[in-house]
Amino acid sequence: MRARDDVPAIVHTTDSLIGQPRVAVIDDRPPRVNLVLRTLAGARFRARGFTSPREALDVLATVRFDAVITDHRMGEFDATTLCTRLRDKHGPHAPRVVLLTRSIHDVMIPDRELFASILEKPVSPAGLLVAIERALAPIRAARRMA
């Protein structure tokens, strides 16, 4: 399946950093995916980008990711649906989700609890890294205790 503008659904990957947290980046606009991936790579995260939420869900069903950074509104379905499907599939082991949105007011109040963090666009690289570190904090703590 191809995303908008006939661009491959998997845009870019920095998945060679073994042992680092794995983050999926999902946005139907490839330039945004690549921008976030570059930010994550600079901070030494393993990251994989998708422009199709459906393809991302297929991969997330079989490959363990620690966190997801996603756009709110995408062509196939929105981030709330994505997050709900991840929780249905993985239960308490679902990756933590950081939401990027035009306005927090676009996210229904009950749905806000689905996300580890909600950031309004435009997002600075520093702000994005702070949000992903906060989202990963419980996972890192659990790994240290194991």
Backbone as JSON, one array per atom type, in Angstrom:
{
  "sequence": "MRARDDVPAIVHTTDSLIGQPRVAVIDDRPPRVNLVLRTLAGARFRARGFTSPREALDVLATVRFDAVITDHRMGEFDATTLCTRLRDKHGPHAPRVVLLTRSIHDVMIPDRELFASILEKPVSPAGLLVAIERALAPIRAARRMA",
  "N": [[0.85, -1.18, 0.0], [0.53, 2.22, -0.76], [1.25, 5.45, 0.47], [0.03, 8.85, 0.56], [0.76, 10.78, -2.37], [2.18, 8.78, -3.63], [4.39, 7.85, -2.15], [6.61, 5.66, -0.51], [5.37, 3.75, 2.26], [7.0, 3.17, 4.46], [9.3, 5.34, 5.48], [11.94, 6.0, 6.39], [14.63, 4.74, 8.35], [16.29, 4.43, 11.48], [17.22, 2.22, 12.71], [19.46, 0.85, 13.6], [20.71, 1.21, 16.0], [21.37, -0.63, 18.34], [19.97, -1.7, 21.41], [19.07, 0.75, 22.22], [16.13, 2.77, 22.94], [13.21, 1.98, 21.01], [11.39, 3.7, 18.63], [8.42, 4.45, 16.91], [7.46, 6.49, 14.23], [4.75, 8.17, 13.03], [3.1, 9.66, 10.47], [1.2, 11.12, 7.92], [2.56, 12.71, 6.18], [5.48, 12.69, 4.52], [7.79, 14.54, 4.73], [7.54, 15.53, 7.36], [7.75, 13.19, 8.86], [10.41, 12.45, 8.3], [11.78, 14.65, 9.39], [11.24, 14.38, 12.16], [12.41, 11.87, 12.53], [15.12, 12.46, 12.03], [15.64, 14.11, 14.22], [15.28, 12.28, 16.32], [17.26, 10.4, 15.7], [19.55, 11.93, 16.09], [19.5, 12.04, 18.82], [20.09, 9.51, 19.47], [18.13, 7.44, 19.32], [16.51, 4.42, 18.32], [14.67, 4.4, 15.47], [11.78, 4.28, 13.39], [10.07, 5.18, 10.52], [6.76, 5.86, 9.3], [4.33, 6.45, 6.8], [1.83, 5.57, 6.6], [-0.74, 4.79, 8.69], [-2.0, 2.3, 8.84], [-0.1, 0.46, 7.81], [1.86, 0.89, 9.72], [0.58, -0.14, 12.01], [0.48, -2.84, 11.26], [3.21, -3.52, 11.32], [3.79, -2.86, 13.98], [2.36, -4.82, 15.24], [3.97, -7.02, 15.25], [6.6, -6.28, 15.8], [8.38, -5.07, 18.53], [7.91, -1.91, 19.87], [8.92, 0.84, 21.85], [7.78, 3.32, 22.09], [5.54, 5.59, 20.41], [5.36, 8.21, 18.12], [3.01, 10.31, 16.86], [1.04, 11.92, 14.34], [-1.98, 13.79, 14.72], [-4.26, 13.9, 12.93], [-4.76, 11.91, 10.2], [-4.89, 10.56, 6.87], [-5.95, 7.87, 6.65], [-6.89, 7.08, 9.22], [-7.41, 8.52, 12.51], [-5.22, 9.54, 15.26], [-6.34, 8.79, 17.7], [-7.83, 6.51, 17.08], [-5.7, 4.9, 16.23], [-4.21, 4.67, 18.63], [-6.09, 3.39, 20.27], [-6.37, 0.95, 18.9], [-3.77, -0.04, 19.21], [-3.72, -0.43, 21.98], [-5.78, -2.31, 22.24], [-4.59, -4.49, 20.96], [-2.1, -4.9, 22.33], [-2.55, -4.49, 25.03], [-1.6, -3.77, 28.38], [1.03, -3.59, 27.62], [1.3, -2.0, 25.46], [2.88, 0.35, 23.27], [3.96, 3.57, 24.47], [2.32, 6.6, 23.64], [3.0, 9.57, 21.96], [1.42, 12.43, 21.05], [1.09, 14.6, 18.29], [-0.39, 17.59, 17.5], [-2.49, 20.09, 15.93], [-3.93, 21.69, 17.68], [-4.63, 21.36, 21.11], [-7.26, 21.44, 21.69], [-8.46, 20.14, 19.63], [-8.53, 17.54, 20.35], [-10.6, 15.28, 21.84], [-11.73, 15.51, 25.21], [-12.05, 13.07, 26.83], [-10.43, 11.37, 25.29], [-7.85, 12.27, 25.63], [-6.55, 10.99, 27.69], [-5.49, 8.73, 26.58], [-2.98, 9.23, 25.62], [0.52, 9.57, 26.23], [1.68, 12.0, 26.14], [0.8, 15.21, 24.85], [1.49, 17.32, 22.26], [1.45, 20.57, 20.91], [1.64, 21.65, 17.56], [3.67, 24.1, 15.89], [6.39, 21.95, 16.83], [9.26, 22.1, 18.78], [12.54, 20.65, 18.32], [13.81, 20.16, 20.81], [11.61, 20.21, 22.58], [10.19, 18.01, 21.64], [11.97, 15.93, 22.21], [12.04, 16.06, 25.01], [9.38, 15.33, 25.58], [9.31, 12.7, 24.55], [11.21, 11.46, 26.15], [9.95, 11.68, 28.65], [7.72, 10.07, 28.15], [8.98, 7.63, 27.87], [10.06, 7.19, 30.37], [8.7, 5.51, 32.4], [9.08, 3.01, 31.22], [11.86, 2.77, 31.0], [12.47, 2.76, 33.74], [11.23, 0.39, 34.58], [12.77, -1.48, 33.18], [15.24, -1.11, 34.4], [14.7, -2.16, 36.89], [14.25, -4.78, 36.35]],
  "CA": [[0.0, 0.0, 0.0], [1.29, 3.46, -0.84], [0.65, 6.61, 1.12], [-0.21, 10.01, -0.28], [1.79, 11.17, -3.33], [2.91, 7.6, -4.07], [5.62, 7.74, -1.39], [6.57, 4.43, 0.27], [4.83, 3.91, 3.61], [8.13, 3.24, 5.38], [10.06, 6.45, 4.94], [13.35, 6.02, 6.78], [14.83, 4.05, 9.61], [17.57, 4.54, 12.18], [17.03, 1.08, 13.6], [20.7, 0.11, 13.83], [21.27, 1.56, 17.31], [20.95, -1.73, 19.2], [19.91, -1.42, 22.83], [18.42, 2.04, 22.47], [14.67, 2.68, 22.81], [12.7, 1.94, 19.64], [10.27, 4.63, 18.48], [7.77, 4.54, 15.61], [7.0, 7.84, 13.89], [3.66, 7.97, 12.08], [2.5, 10.89, 9.96], [0.96, 10.89, 6.5], [3.39, 13.62, 5.41], [6.86, 12.22, 4.62], [8.79, 15.49, 5.27], [7.42, 15.59, 8.83], [8.31, 11.95, 9.4], [11.86, 12.52, 8.21], [12.25, 15.65, 10.34], [11.21, 13.76, 13.49], [13.42, 10.8, 12.54], [16.45, 13.07, 12.18], [15.74, 14.56, 15.61], [15.45, 11.09, 17.16], [18.58, 9.81, 15.39], [20.53, 12.78, 16.75], [19.45, 11.74, 20.25], [20.44, 8.1, 19.55], [17.0, 6.52, 19.4], [16.2, 3.61, 17.15], [13.38, 4.94, 15.01], [11.29, 3.84, 12.09], [9.01, 6.08, 10.09], [5.67, 5.34, 8.49], [3.35, 7.43, 6.34], [0.55, 4.89, 6.61], [-1.02, 4.22, 10.01], [-2.33, 0.87, 8.69], [1.16, -0.28, 7.72], [2.5, 0.99, 11.02], [-0.07, -1.11, 12.89], [0.92, -4.18, 10.85], [4.57, -3.71, 11.84], [3.71, -2.8, 15.45], [1.77, -6.07, 15.72], [4.99, -8.07, 15.35], [7.87, -5.72, 16.24], [8.15, -4.31, 19.76], [8.34, -0.52, 19.94], [8.74, 1.39, 23.19], [6.95, 4.52, 22.0], [5.06, 6.03, 19.1], [5.07, 9.64, 17.94], [2.07, 10.32, 15.75], [0.22, 13.08, 14.03], [-3.36, 13.59, 15.15], [-5.17, 13.63, 11.82], [-4.12, 11.31, 9.03], [-5.89, 10.19, 5.88], [-6.6, 6.58, 6.87], [-7.63, 7.24, 10.47], [-6.73, 9.47, 13.39], [-4.35, 9.01, 16.31], [-7.15, 8.15, 18.74], [-8.09, 5.16, 16.58], [-4.42, 4.22, 16.27], [-3.89, 4.38, 20.02], [-7.06, 2.4, 20.74], [-6.02, -0.34, 18.3], [-2.55, -0.52, 19.87], [-4.09, -0.93, 23.32], [-6.55, -3.54, 22.05], [-3.66, -5.54, 20.55], [-1.0, -5.13, 23.26], [-2.95, -4.3, 26.42], [-0.72, -2.88, 29.16], [2.36, -3.54, 27.01], [1.24, -1.13, 24.27], [3.85, 1.45, 23.34], [3.45, 4.86, 24.93], [2.07, 7.4, 22.45], [3.12, 11.03, 22.01], [0.56, 12.98, 20.0], [1.35, 15.93, 17.75], [-1.67, 18.1, 16.99], [-2.57, 21.54, 15.7], [-4.43, 22.32, 18.9], [-5.11, 20.39, 22.09], [-8.72, 21.51, 21.65], [-8.92, 19.2, 18.6], [-8.56, 16.21, 20.95], [-11.7, 15.16, 22.8], [-11.22, 15.41, 26.58], [-11.84, 11.68, 27.27], [-9.36, 10.74, 24.51], [-6.54, 12.78, 26.04], [-5.93, 10.02, 28.6], [-4.85, 7.68, 25.79], [-1.66, 9.65, 25.19], [1.51, 9.87, 27.27], [1.94, 13.43, 26.03], [0.19, 15.87, 23.7], [2.24, 18.52, 21.91], [0.89, 21.38, 19.84], [2.58, 22.01, 16.49], [4.95, 23.44, 15.61], [7.09, 21.41, 17.99], [10.72, 22.25, 18.69], [13.24, 19.39, 18.57], [14.02, 19.99, 22.25], [10.32, 19.86, 23.17], [9.87, 16.65, 21.24], [12.83, 15.01, 22.97], [11.57, 16.05, 26.4], [8.14, 14.56, 25.61], [9.58, 11.27, 24.35], [11.89, 10.98, 27.36], [8.91, 11.51, 29.7], [6.92, 8.9, 27.79], [9.79, 6.43, 28.07], [10.54, 7.08, 31.76], [8.24, 4.3, 33.09], [9.67, 1.83, 30.56], [13.26, 2.71, 31.43], [12.48, 2.39, 35.16], [10.89, -1.03, 34.67], [13.92, -2.24, 32.7], [16.29, -1.06, 35.42], [14.31, -3.01, 38.02], [14.18, -6.2, 35.91]],
  "C": [[0.89, 1.23, 0.0], [0.52, 4.57, -0.15], [0.46, 7.72, 0.1], [1.0, 10.31, -1.16], [2.69, 10.01, -3.74], [4.28, 7.48, -3.42], [5.54, 6.44, -0.58], [6.13, 4.68, 1.7], [5.94, 3.96, 4.65], [9.11, 4.24, 4.78], [11.56, 6.28, 5.18], [13.47, 5.25, 8.09], [16.21, 4.37, 10.17], [17.62, 3.39, 13.18], [18.3, 0.32, 13.93], [21.31, 0.38, 15.21], [20.78, 0.54, 18.36], [21.0, -1.31, 20.67], [19.25, -0.11, 23.19], [16.9, 1.87, 22.35], [14.25, 2.75, 21.34], [11.41, 2.77, 19.58], [9.73, 4.57, 17.06], [7.27, 5.97, 15.42], [5.96, 7.67, 12.78], [3.03, 9.32, 11.73], [2.31, 10.68, 8.47], [1.73, 11.86, 5.6], [4.87, 13.24, 5.57], [7.87, 13.25, 5.12], [8.74, 15.59, 6.8], [8.02, 14.34, 9.47], [9.83, 12.04, 9.4], [12.46, 13.54, 9.17], [12.3, 15.07, 11.76], [12.26, 12.66, 13.58], [14.83, 11.36, 12.7], [16.67, 13.54, 13.62], [16.01, 13.37, 16.52], [16.83, 10.45, 16.94], [19.68, 10.6, 16.08], [20.6, 12.53, 18.24], [19.68, 10.25, 20.51], [19.28, 7.18, 19.89], [16.99, 5.64, 18.17], [14.82, 4.07, 16.7], [13.06, 4.42, 13.63], [10.09, 4.69, 11.73], [8.02, 5.43, 9.18], [4.8, 6.51, 8.03], [1.96, 6.82, 6.24], [0.3, 4.32, 8.0], [-1.37, 2.73, 9.93], [-1.05, 0.03, 8.61], [1.91, -0.23, 9.05], [1.89, -0.03, 11.99], [0.34, -2.53, 12.55], [2.31, -4.48, 11.42], [4.53, -3.76, 13.37], [3.07, -4.06, 16.04], [2.83, -7.14, 15.95], [6.34, -7.58, 15.86], [7.61, -4.85, 17.46], [8.76, -2.92, 19.65], [8.06, -0.02, 21.35], [7.78, 2.58, 23.18], [6.57, 4.78, 20.55], [4.89, 7.54, 19.16], [4.18, 9.71, 16.72], [1.37, 11.66, 15.59], [-1.21, 12.77, 14.45], [-4.27, 13.16, 14.01], [-4.38, 13.12, 10.62], [-5.22, 10.81, 8.11], [-6.65, 8.92, 6.19], [-7.45, 6.56, 8.13], [-6.81, 8.11, 11.4], [-5.94, 8.76, 14.49], [-5.13, 8.34, 17.43], [-7.46, 6.71, 18.33], [-6.81, 4.32, 16.64], [-4.09, 3.76, 17.69], [-4.82, 3.31, 20.59], [-6.73, 1.02, 20.18], [-4.74, -0.91, 18.91], [-2.87, -1.1, 21.25], [-4.9, -2.21, 23.23], [-5.62, -4.72, 21.76], [-2.67, -5.91, 21.66], [-1.36, -4.97, 24.73], [-2.0, -3.39, 27.15], [0.69, -2.76, 28.59], [2.38, -2.72, 25.72], [2.3, -0.04, 24.39], [3.19, 2.74, 23.81], [3.39, 5.79, 23.72], [2.18, 8.89, 22.76], [2.36, 11.57, 20.8], [1.01, 14.38, 19.6], [0.07, 16.42, 17.1], [-1.6, 19.61, 16.78], [-2.97, 22.27, 16.96], [-4.93, 21.23, 19.84], [-6.64, 20.36, 22.1], [-9.31, 20.61, 20.56], [-9.06, 17.78, 19.15], [-9.66, 16.19, 22.01], [-11.13, 14.91, 24.2], [-11.06, 13.96, 27.03], [-10.69, 10.98, 26.53], [-7.97, 11.16, 24.95], [-5.8, 11.8, 26.94], [-5.21, 8.89, 27.86], [-3.37, 7.96, 25.54], [-0.74, 9.95, 26.38], [1.79, 11.36, 27.31], [1.24, 13.96, 24.78], [0.94, 17.17, 23.47], [1.54, 19.26, 20.78], [1.98, 21.75, 18.85], [2.56, 23.52, 16.3], [5.65, 23.05, 16.9], [8.59, 21.6, 17.77], [11.36, 20.87, 18.89], [13.45, 19.12, 20.07], [12.73, 19.58, 22.95], [9.91, 18.44, 22.85], [10.69, 15.64, 22.04], [12.44, 14.95, 24.44], [10.32, 15.19, 26.51], [8.41, 13.06, 25.45], [10.32, 10.69, 25.55], [10.89, 10.77, 28.5], [8.06, 10.28, 29.42], [7.67, 7.61, 28.07], [10.22, 6.21, 29.51], [10.01, 5.83, 32.47], [8.85, 3.01, 32.5], [11.12, 1.67, 30.99], [13.36, 2.26, 32.89], [12.18, 0.9, 35.33], [12.06, -1.9, 34.21], [15.06, -2.26, 33.71], [15.99, -2.01, 36.59], [14.31, -4.49, 37.64], [15.5, -6.9, 36.04]]
}
